[in-house]
Amino acid sequence: MRILALLCLLFPLFSQPTQDSQQDTPSTQILQGAIQFVNTENTSVMVLYKGMSDEFFILPQTKMTSNNQQISLQNLQAGQKVKIEFDSTNSRNELVSLDVTSPIVQNPIKPKTNTVSIFGYVTGIEPFSRLLIINSKSRLYNLTVSNATKITKGGKSAQFMDLEIGQKVKITAQQQNQQLYPISIDIE
């Protein structure tokens, strides 16, 4: 009976959450760049930074400001300089905050780009990181497929999970600084 009473007294000490478990917050990153494109349909923005561009998704809880005033998606325009904080732990870049730091830049710096077409076969797929490996004329291409990449199969809209090893594909990609970014994937 005494042991049971002692256990009842000690149980609250062992059942307290540790300080580490209370501090499980997602890691975020901060960067500065210029808006290239505002997608009101997907509630996202394409931001150019350090010669690269990425898509960042705006959530209902995203804090958006300009001159310390709250703004909405409709206030964003291509060419505006922004400082963003984002979380990429859910396999997509989710904005925590977006601050417009200057009005529209008349001639934003554009990276060297050109469009290339790749015809080949899917030889590898990594669903978590959305990595696609293509064999084209005995050359392997490792491509990271973004949510903005348009995927079609037989002329109809498709998704990343519709890709399978062995499928013949035509990929249109943007080449920036020796990196390829898929714009569209057509599964034949």
Short mmCIF file of C-alpha atoms in Angstrom, two decimals:
data_model
loop_
_atom_site.label_atom_id
_atom_site.label_comp_id
_atom_site.label_asym_id
_atom_site.label_seq_id
_atom_site.Cartn_x
_atom_site.Cartn_y
_atom_site.Cartn_z
CA MET A 1 0.00 0.00 0.00
CA ARG A 2 2.86 2.37 0.83
CA ILE A 3 4.50 1.62 -2.52
CA LEU A 4 1.28 2.47 -4.33
CA ALA A 5 1.01 5.76 -2.42
CA LEU A 6 4.65 6.57 -3.21
CA LEU A 7 4.07 5.86 -6.92
CA CYS A 8 1.02 8.12 -6.92
CA LEU A 9 3.13 10.93 -5.46
CA LEU A 10 6.01 10.44 -7.91
CA PHE A 11 3.88 9.96 -11.06
CA PRO A 12 3.36 13.70 -11.68
CA LEU A 13 7.14 14.24 -11.63
CA PHE A 14 7.73 11.66 -14.36
CA SER A 15 4.76 12.64 -16.48
CA GLN A 16 5.79 16.30 -16.94
CA PRO A 17 6.74 17.12 -20.54
CA THR A 18 10.40 17.87 -21.01
CA GLN A 19 11.53 21.30 -22.06
CA ASP A 20 12.70 19.89 -25.42
CA SER A 21 9.26 18.54 -26.33
CA GLN A 22 7.69 21.91 -25.57
CA GLN A 23 10.06 23.62 -28.02
CA ASP A 24 9.25 21.54 -31.11
CA THR A 25 8.96 24.39 -33.60
CA PRO A 26 9.63 24.08 -37.31
CA SER A 27 12.90 25.49 -38.57
CA THR A 28 12.51 28.54 -40.76
CA GLN A 29 14.78 30.33 -43.18
CA ILE A 30 14.96 34.01 -44.12
CA LEU A 31 15.96 35.43 -47.50
CA GLN A 32 15.60 38.58 -49.57
CA GLY A 33 14.68 38.80 -53.23
CA ALA A 34 12.24 40.18 -55.78
CA ILE A 35 8.79 38.87 -56.68
CA GLN A 36 8.77 37.43 -60.21
CA PHE A 37 5.18 36.25 -60.34
CA VAL A 38 2.08 36.32 -58.11
CA ASN A 39 -0.16 33.26 -58.49
CA THR A 40 -3.58 34.13 -57.06
CA GLU A 41 -4.96 30.72 -58.02
CA ASN A 42 -2.41 28.77 -55.92
CA THR A 43 -1.93 31.64 -53.43
CA SER A 44 1.80 31.61 -54.01
CA VAL A 45 4.60 33.90 -55.18
CA MET A 46 7.66 33.12 -57.26
CA VAL A 47 10.65 34.91 -55.72
CA LEU A 48 13.99 35.54 -57.45
CA TYR A 49 16.97 35.44 -55.08
CA LYS A 50 20.69 34.84 -55.60
CA GLY A 51 20.11 34.10 -59.28
CA MET A 52 17.50 31.42 -58.56
CA SER A 53 13.74 31.44 -58.26
CA ASP A 54 11.43 29.37 -56.06
CA GLU A 55 7.73 29.19 -55.39
CA PHE A 56 6.55 30.12 -51.88
CA PHE A 57 3.03 29.34 -50.67
CA ILE A 58 0.94 31.85 -48.71
CA LEU A 59 -1.10 30.31 -45.89
CA PRO A 60 -4.02 31.91 -44.01
CA GLN A 61 -1.68 32.56 -41.06
CA THR A 62 1.11 34.11 -43.19
CA LYS A 63 1.92 37.63 -41.94
CA MET A 64 2.26 40.00 -44.92
CA THR A 65 3.32 43.62 -44.45
CA SER A 66 4.51 46.69 -46.31
CA ASN A 67 5.69 49.79 -44.40
CA ASN A 68 4.50 48.11 -41.17
CA GLN A 69 0.95 47.89 -42.60
CA GLN A 70 -0.81 44.58 -43.11
CA ILE A 71 -1.39 43.74 -46.79
CA SER A 72 -3.07 40.96 -48.77
CA LEU A 73 -2.14 38.85 -51.78
CA GLN A 74 -3.82 41.38 -54.08
CA ASN A 75 -1.27 44.04 -52.98
CA LEU A 76 1.68 41.99 -54.25
CA GLN A 77 3.17 42.69 -57.68
CA ALA A 78 6.02 41.37 -59.78
CA GLY A 79 9.15 43.45 -59.24
CA GLN A 80 8.61 44.25 -55.55
CA LYS A 81 11.59 43.55 -53.31
CA VAL A 82 10.67 41.33 -50.38
CA LYS A 83 12.11 39.80 -47.24
CA ILE A 84 10.53 36.44 -46.52
CA GLU A 85 10.62 33.88 -43.74
CA PHE A 86 9.57 30.41 -44.79
CA ASP A 87 9.31 26.84 -43.56
CA SER A 88 10.21 24.05 -45.97
CA THR A 89 9.68 21.06 -43.67
CA ASN A 90 6.44 19.98 -45.43
CA SER A 91 8.17 19.44 -48.82
CA ARG A 92 6.96 22.84 -50.02
CA ASN A 93 8.01 26.37 -49.11
CA GLU A 94 5.33 27.74 -46.78
CA LEU A 95 5.59 31.44 -45.94
CA VAL A 96 5.61 32.44 -42.29
CA SER A 97 6.02 36.11 -43.16
CA LEU A 98 6.51 38.33 -46.19
CA ASP A 99 7.57 41.97 -45.92
CA VAL A 100 7.64 44.22 -48.99
CA THR A 101 10.88 46.17 -48.51
CA SER A 102 10.64 48.42 -51.59
CA PRO A 103 8.17 49.28 -54.33
CA ILE A 104 8.37 47.79 -57.80
CA VAL A 105 11.88 47.56 -59.21
CA GLN A 106 11.76 48.77 -62.81
CA ASN A 107 14.40 46.36 -64.11
CA PRO A 108 14.76 43.46 -61.69
CA ILE A 109 17.93 41.43 -62.12
CA LYS A 110 17.12 38.41 -64.23
CA PRO A 111 19.28 35.31 -64.18
CA LYS A 112 20.67 33.87 -67.37
CA THR A 113 18.01 31.46 -68.54
CA ASN A 114 17.07 29.42 -71.52
CA THR A 115 14.56 26.66 -72.13
CA VAL A 116 15.61 23.11 -73.00
CA SER A 117 13.66 20.00 -73.97
CA ILE A 118 14.60 16.56 -72.70
CA PHE A 119 13.21 13.34 -74.16
CA GLY A 120 13.89 10.20 -72.16
CA TYR A 121 12.72 7.53 -69.76
CA VAL A 122 12.04 7.71 -66.02
CA THR A 123 14.72 5.63 -64.29
CA GLY A 124 14.19 6.77 -60.71
CA ILE A 125 11.65 8.54 -58.51
CA GLU A 126 12.07 9.88 -54.97
CA PRO A 127 8.54 10.92 -53.87
CA PHE A 128 9.52 12.64 -50.59
CA SER A 129 11.97 15.08 -52.18
CA ARG A 130 10.10 15.04 -55.54
CA LEU A 131 13.30 13.99 -57.32
CA LEU A 132 12.95 12.55 -60.81
CA ILE A 133 15.81 10.77 -62.59
CA ILE A 134 15.63 10.73 -66.39
CA ASN A 135 17.82 8.78 -68.81
CA SER A 136 18.12 10.62 -72.12
CA LYS A 137 20.59 9.35 -74.71
CA SER A 138 22.67 7.61 -72.01
CA ARG A 139 22.83 10.79 -69.93
CA LEU A 140 21.17 10.95 -66.50
CA TYR A 141 19.31 14.06 -65.35
CA ASN A 142 18.36 14.57 -61.69
CA LEU A 143 15.41 16.97 -61.64
CA THR A 144 13.54 18.34 -58.65
CA VAL A 145 9.90 18.77 -59.60
CA SER A 146 8.20 21.77 -57.94
CA ASN A 147 4.49 22.17 -57.28
CA ALA A 148 4.44 24.74 -60.10
CA THR A 149 5.57 22.16 -62.69
CA LYS A 150 2.74 21.33 -65.10
CA ILE A 151 2.40 17.55 -65.49
CA THR A 152 0.23 15.97 -68.20
CA LYS A 153 -0.47 12.40 -69.26
CA GLY A 154 -2.17 11.79 -72.59
CA GLY A 155 -3.09 15.47 -72.81
CA LYS A 156 -4.85 15.45 -69.42
CA SER A 157 -3.67 16.99 -66.17
CA ALA A 158 -1.63 14.61 -63.99
CA GLN A 159 0.29 14.66 -60.71
CA PHE A 160 3.80 13.76 -59.59
CA MET A 161 2.52 10.48 -58.16
CA ASP A 162 1.37 9.47 -61.68
CA LEU A 163 5.01 9.16 -62.78
CA GLU A 164 6.37 5.60 -62.96
CA ILE A 165 9.74 4.06 -63.69
CA GLY A 166 10.02 3.13 -67.37
CA GLN A 167 7.64 5.81 -68.67
CA LYS A 168 8.69 7.83 -71.70
CA VAL A 169 8.57 11.56 -70.95
CA LYS A 170 9.16 14.90 -72.62
CA ILE A 171 10.38 17.53 -70.18
CA THR A 172 10.59 21.25 -70.82
CA ALA A 173 12.97 22.82 -68.32
CA GLN A 174 14.38 26.23 -67.57
CA GLN A 175 18.16 26.27 -67.33
CA GLN A 176 19.56 28.73 -64.79
CA ASN A 177 23.22 28.81 -63.85
CA GLN A 178 23.81 25.21 -64.98
CA GLN A 179 20.72 23.93 -63.09
CA LEU A 180 17.56 22.57 -64.71
CA TYR A 181 14.12 23.45 -63.32
CA PRO A 182 11.23 21.51 -64.91
CA ILE A 183 8.45 23.74 -66.27
CA SER A 184 6.38 20.91 -67.75
CA ILE A 185 6.43 17.12 -67.93
CA ASP A 186 4.45 15.27 -70.59
CA ILE A 187 4.07 11.55 -69.88
CA GLU A 188 3.70 9.65 -73.17
#
